[in-house]
Amino acid sequence: MSKELCPAFFTYLPFCPRAIQSSPSEQVSSMDRIPFFRRAFRRSPSEQMSSMDRAALIALFHSTDGANWKRKRNWNTDAGLATWEGVRLNHAGRVVELALPNNNLHGSIPEALGALSELKVLYLHDNKLTGEAGWRAKIDSFRVSPTR
């Protein structure tokens, strides 16, 4: 039995399901049935922007010792951003508010928060944060207390 390159898995297998051997168009159709390919290659611009928001929030989590926050419901999980503690989204699913006051954040404010291009409200006061937020000019309401 010879191995064939199986296009759905991009590897050599001792067999390859007939449904994905037929023709290139049928192969693409078969790949669409695999959730990873739909997510990875067929993402809308709003989904891509939401992924950038998620990455910025995860950077905040890691740079401020998120494991030791007082309140961290759904942070650093696959749950929707709307369910993350202190995060509010607009109708397009973009982060518009981040409110984590008095939450035991300590560390530096990551520059990655600048990627939250729709962020209008940022409340991180009463935490132990360092660093500058040079990108804050676009924010309507900004409250971060100095390190104590």
XYZ file of N, CA and C in Angstrom:
444
model
N 0.851 -1.173 0.000
C 0.000 0.000 0.000
C 0.900 1.241 0.000
N 0.700 2.124 -0.948
C 1.541 3.322 -1.033
C 0.904 4.476 -0.259
N 1.771 5.347 0.225
C 1.288 6.531 0.924
C 0.965 7.606 -0.094
N -0.063 8.366 0.163
C -0.437 9.482 -0.695
C -0.477 10.742 0.156
N -0.140 11.872 -0.454
C -0.257 13.147 0.247
C -1.732 13.456 0.411
N -2.153 13.583 1.626
C -3.555 13.858 1.916
C -3.710 15.371 2.095
N -4.375 16.066 1.160
C -4.455 17.521 1.200
C -5.177 18.073 2.416
N -6.081 17.326 3.004
C -6.806 17.842 4.164
C -5.918 17.927 5.388
N -4.891 17.071 5.451
C -4.036 17.047 6.630
C -2.601 17.461 6.331
N -2.287 17.769 5.082
C -0.951 18.190 4.655
C 0.141 17.240 5.142
N -0.141 15.962 5.043
C 0.835 14.962 5.453
C 0.608 13.690 4.637
N 1.544 12.778 4.734
C 1.405 11.497 4.047
C 0.686 10.528 4.962
N -0.325 9.879 4.416
C -1.092 8.894 5.159
C -1.131 7.601 4.365
N -1.264 6.468 5.037
C -1.365 5.208 4.304
C -2.631 5.164 3.452
N -3.593 5.964 3.765
C -4.812 6.085 2.974
C -5.285 7.532 3.077
N -6.082 7.917 2.141
C -6.646 9.266 2.160
C -8.109 9.124 1.776
N -9.024 9.689 2.562
C -10.447 9.532 2.244
C -10.763 9.947 0.815
N -11.583 9.148 0.140
C -11.934 9.413 -1.252
C -12.538 10.805 -1.439
N -13.256 11.286 -0.470
C -13.938 12.575 -0.611
C -12.962 13.716 -0.858
N -11.694 13.527 -0.457
C -10.747 14.617 -0.651
C -9.669 14.267 -1.675
N -9.858 13.173 -2.413
C -8.912 12.816 -3.458
C -9.370 13.279 -4.825
N -10.622 13.528 -4.998
C -11.218 13.707 -6.312
C -10.606 14.815 -7.151
N -10.907 16.051 -6.843
C -10.416 17.158 -7.645
C -10.023 18.303 -6.717
N -9.226 19.263 -7.213
C -8.824 20.377 -6.357
C -10.011 21.133 -5.761
N -11.072 21.350 -6.532
C -12.216 22.087 -5.985
C -12.899 21.276 -4.892
N -12.974 19.963 -5.065
C -13.560 19.126 -4.028
C -12.655 19.076 -2.803
N -11.338 19.161 -3.017
C -10.418 19.171 -1.887
C -10.633 20.415 -1.044
N -10.780 21.562 -1.678
C -11.028 22.793 -0.932
C -12.343 22.674 -0.185
N -13.355 22.140 -0.852
C -14.646 21.961 -0.211
C -14.513 21.056 1.009
N -13.719 20.021 0.914
C -13.512 19.121 2.042
C -12.769 19.815 3.168
N -11.789 20.658 2.813
C -11.045 21.374 3.849
C -11.955 22.337 4.585
N -12.978 22.871 3.915
C -13.911 23.776 4.569
C -14.653 23.084 5.705
N -14.757 21.775 5.623
C -15.474 21.031 6.656
C -14.645 20.895 7.925
N -13.388 21.170 7.859
C -12.514 21.084 9.022
C -12.510 22.454 9.694
N -12.989 22.550 10.936
C -13.142 23.849 11.592
C -11.886 24.706 11.587
N -10.716 24.117 11.770
C -9.479 24.903 11.795
C -9.311 25.714 10.518
N -9.556 25.103 9.381
C -9.354 25.795 8.113
C -10.357 26.932 7.938
N -11.598 26.709 8.364
C -12.583 27.797 8.275
C -12.133 28.973 9.126
N -11.680 28.708 10.350
C -11.263 29.794 11.234
C -9.998 30.461 10.735
N -9.029 29.695 10.301
C -7.723 30.253 9.959
C -7.718 31.021 8.651
N -8.485 30.578 7.669
C -8.375 31.168 6.349
C -9.598 31.955 5.900
N -10.645 31.928 6.656
C -11.870 32.603 6.234
C -12.374 33.523 7.332
N -11.521 34.384 7.819
C -11.886 35.281 8.895
C -12.220 36.645 8.341
N -13.294 37.209 8.836
C -13.696 38.539 8.404
C -12.763 39.576 9.024
N -12.731 40.785 8.465
C -11.897 41.836 9.063
C -12.253 42.108 10.519
N -13.542 42.061 10.868
C -13.907 42.313 12.264
C -13.402 41.195 13.171
N -13.392 39.950 12.682
C -12.834 38.846 13.467
C -11.336 39.016 13.635
N -10.664 39.493 12.600
C -9.228 39.715 12.691
C -8.927 40.811 13.703
N -9.716 41.896 13.691
C -9.508 42.981 14.645
C -9.796 42.509 16.062
N -10.826 41.701 16.227
C -11.154 41.157 17.538
C -10.008 40.281 18.047
N -9.347 39.563 17.158
C -8.180 38.757 17.546
C -7.033 39.644 18.012
N -6.875 40.798 17.363
C -5.839 41.738 17.792
C -6.180 42.290 19.173
N -7.455 42.579 19.414
C -7.879 43.041 20.736
C -7.584 41.974 21.782
N -7.922 40.737 21.465
C -7.669 39.620 22.393
C -6.165 39.523 22.703
N -5.325 39.642 21.702
C -3.876 39.559 21.912
C -3.389 40.698 22.811
N -3.941 41.896 22.630
C -3.551 43.039 23.463
C -3.956 42.805 24.916
N -5.148 42.272 25.121
C -5.610 42.000 26.480
C -4.789 40.894 27.136
N -4.427 39.896 26.366
C -3.588 38.821 26.915
C -2.210 39.357 27.278
N -1.697 40.302 26.489
C -0.411 40.935 26.827
C -0.520 41.670 28.167
N -1.645 42.353 28.392
C -1.868 43.025 29.681
C -1.899 41.998 30.803
N -2.614 40.918 30.603
C -2.729 39.860 31.607
C -1.345 39.354 32.015
N -0.507 39.071 31.030
C 0.814 38.519 31.333
C 1.773 39.552 31.914
N 1.689 40.784 31.465
C 2.647 41.786 31.952
C 2.272 42.352 33.321
N 1.064 42.032 33.809
C 0.627 42.542 35.108
C 0.277 41.417 36.075
N 0.898 40.253 35.895
C 0.733 39.108 36.787
C -0.733 38.707 36.935
N -1.379 38.502 35.812
C -2.801 38.178 35.783
C -3.209 36.991 36.628
N -2.308 36.043 36.813
C -2.641 34.869 37.627
C -2.992 35.266 39.057
N -2.518 36.427 39.513
C -2.765 36.876 40.884
C -3.755 38.036 40.986
N -4.486 38.333 39.923
C -5.513 39.360 39.990
C -6.608 38.921 40.956
N -7.284 39.897 41.557
C -8.415 39.589 42.439
C -9.593 39.056 41.626
N -9.876 39.728 40.514
C -11.002 39.358 39.650
C -10.459 39.128 38.241
N -10.627 37.935 37.735
C -10.079 37.621 36.401
C -10.994 36.697 35.604
N -12.298 36.803 35.836
C -13.259 35.918 35.178
C -13.026 35.869 33.667
N -12.761 34.678 33.170
C -12.593 34.342 31.747
C -11.349 34.922 31.081
N -10.506 35.628 31.803
C -9.297 36.172 31.185
C -8.374 35.035 30.770
N -7.731 35.231 29.630
C -6.756 34.274 29.096
C -7.399 32.916 28.825
N -8.662 32.948 28.399
C -9.369 31.723 28.008
C -9.917 31.926 26.590
N -10.547 30.904 26.069
C -11.178 31.002 24.753
C -12.570 31.618 24.810
N -13.029 31.982 25.995
C -14.361 32.582 26.132
C -14.412 33.897 25.368
N -15.590 34.281 24.940
C -15.760 35.543 24.228
C -15.315 36.724 25.081
N -14.748 37.734 24.436
C -14.223 38.886 25.162
C -15.301 39.585 25.990
N -16.539 39.538 25.549
C -17.627 40.185 26.283
C -17.821 39.582 27.666
N -17.317 38.374 27.886
C -17.467 37.715 29.187
C -16.247 37.924 30.086
N -15.219 38.575 29.582
C -14.016 38.794 30.387
C -14.279 39.899 31.406
N -13.817 39.693 32.606
C -13.973 40.669 33.683
C -13.465 42.045 33.254
N -14.303 43.064 33.390
C -13.904 44.440 33.148
C -13.807 44.870 31.698
N -14.205 44.018 30.769
C -14.111 44.330 29.335
C -15.507 44.611 28.783
N -15.649 45.714 28.063
C -16.915 46.032 27.396
C -16.655 46.224 25.912
N -17.521 45.673 25.077
C -17.359 45.714 23.627
C -18.411 46.604 22.983
N -18.105 47.069 21.767
C -19.108 47.791 20.979
C -19.884 46.789 20.116
N -20.768 47.288 19.266
C -21.610 46.426 18.421
C -20.794 45.573 17.446
N -19.583 46.010 17.133
C -18.735 45.269 16.196
C -17.818 44.271 16.901
N -17.960 44.145 18.214
C -17.144 43.190 18.957
C -15.758 43.694 19.308
N -15.551 45.003 19.242
C -14.257 45.604 19.571
C -14.275 46.129 21.000
N -13.129 46.075 21.657
C -13.014 46.549 23.037
C -13.115 48.071 23.066
N -14.090 48.579 23.837
C -14.262 50.023 23.987
C -14.004 50.474 25.423
N -14.056 49.545 26.360
C -13.814 49.892 27.758
C -13.062 48.777 28.455
N -12.101 49.174 29.268
C -11.338 48.240 30.081
C -11.279 48.820 31.482
N -11.950 48.182 32.426
C -12.041 48.684 33.791
C -11.626 47.590 34.771
N -10.425 47.722 35.298
C -9.901 46.767 36.264
C -9.300 47.503 37.469
N -10.057 48.435 38.072
C -9.510 49.172 39.208
C -9.351 48.269 40.435
N -8.352 48.577 41.267
C -8.133 47.863 42.524
C -8.252 46.349 42.340
N -7.452 45.825 41.436
C -7.573 44.417 41.062
C -6.255 43.663 41.205
N -5.310 44.247 41.934
C -4.010 43.610 42.181
C -3.174 43.432 40.912
N -3.324 44.351 39.960
C -2.449 44.351 38.794
C -1.121 44.943 39.239
N -0.041 44.282 38.950
C 1.265 44.874 39.211
C 2.227 44.455 38.122
N 2.946 45.445 37.642
C 3.860 45.246 36.521
C 3.768 46.454 35.609
N 4.064 46.242 34.357
C 4.067 47.372 33.422
C 2.877 47.309 32.475
N 2.412 48.487 32.099
C 1.341 48.591 31.110
C 1.980 48.311 29.750
N 1.549 47.268 29.056
C 2.202 46.927 27.785
C 1.825 47.882 26.658
N 2.777 48.138 25.802
C 2.507 48.960 24.618
C 1.437 48.312 23.736
N 1.266 47.011 23.865
C 0.272 46.292 23.067
C -1.133 46.836 23.281
N -1.393 47.475 24.413
C -2.730 48.050 24.618
C -3.031 49.122 23.581
N -2.002 49.673 22.976
C -2.197 50.643 21.901
C -2.913 50.058 20.700
N -2.925 48.727 20.597
C -3.627 48.057 19.491
C -5.143 48.067 19.688
N -5.599 48.455 20.883
C -7.042 48.541 21.130
C -7.534 49.847 20.528
N -7.678 49.859 19.225
C -7.946 51.092 18.486
C -9.319 51.698 18.757
N -10.244 50.932 19.325
C -11.575 51.450 19.647
C -11.721 51.776 21.127
N -10.668 51.561 21.912
C -10.723 51.791 23.361
C -10.981 53.261 23.668
N -12.021 53.520 24.459
C -12.388 54.888 24.832
C -12.285 55.118 26.332
N -12.411 54.055 27.126
C -12.376 54.171 28.584
C -11.371 53.165 29.128
N -10.436 53.668 29.924
C -9.422 52.806 30.536
C -9.298 53.177 32.007
N -9.720 52.275 32.882
C -9.624 52.483 34.326
C -8.768 51.380 34.926
N -7.566 51.727 35.280
C -6.646 50.781 35.901
C -6.109 51.337 37.219
N -6.833 52.290 37.816
C -6.354 52.933 39.037
C -6.361 51.968 40.231
N -5.611 52.363 41.255
C -5.465 51.602 42.494
C -4.856 50.219 42.270
N -3.908 50.162 41.367
C -3.094 48.975 41.121
C -1.641 49.420 41.210
N -0.719 48.539 41.057
C 0.704 48.876 41.125
C 1.316 48.720 39.741
N 1.130 49.754 38.926
C 1.559 49.701 37.534
C 2.680 50.686 37.264
N 3.524 50.333 36.320
C 4.603 51.206 35.878
C 4.517 51.348 34.369
N 5.315 52.257 33.853
C 5.378 52.432 32.418
C 4.520 53.590 31.962
N 4.618 53.859 30.680
C 3.871 54.957 30.086
C 2.886 54.409 29.074
N 1.848 55.179 28.891
C 0.841 54.829 27.888
C 0.808 55.965 26.870
N 1.835 56.044 26.045
C 1.951 57.120 25.075
C 0.846 57.137 24.045
N 0.138 56.044 23.879
C -0.929 55.916 22.898
C -2.266 56.379 23.459
N -2.327 56.906 24.675
C -3.594 57.196 25.343
C -4.357 58.397 24.797
N -3.803 59.143 23.867
C -4.465 60.344 23.341
C -5.845 60.048 22.763
N -6.061 58.861 22.260
C -7.349 58.523 21.648
C -8.416 58.127 22.666
N -8.041 58.034 23.938
C -8.966 57.573 24.970
C -9.720 58.763 25.567
N -11.027 58.631 25.718
C -11.861 59.698 26.266
C -11.737 59.798 27.782
N -11.664 58.658 28.458
C -11.588 58.637 29.917
C -10.466 57.704 30.331
N -9.477 58.274 31.014
C -8.257 57.541 31.342
C -7.964 57.741 32.821
N -7.861 56.658 33.572
C -7.565 56.790 34.989
C -6.627 55.669 35.408
N -5.387 56.023 35.629
C -4.376 55.095 36.117
C -3.627 55.822 37.219
N -3.596 55.242 38.401
C -2.905 55.897 39.504
C -1.430 55.532 39.479
N -0.585 56.416 40.005
C 0.847 56.133 40.039
C 1.166 54.982 40.989
N 2.311 54.386 40.800
C 2.766 53.299 41.668
C 2.968 53.825 43.077
N 2.601 53.030 44.027
C 2.760 53.428 45.435
C 3.866 52.650 46.078
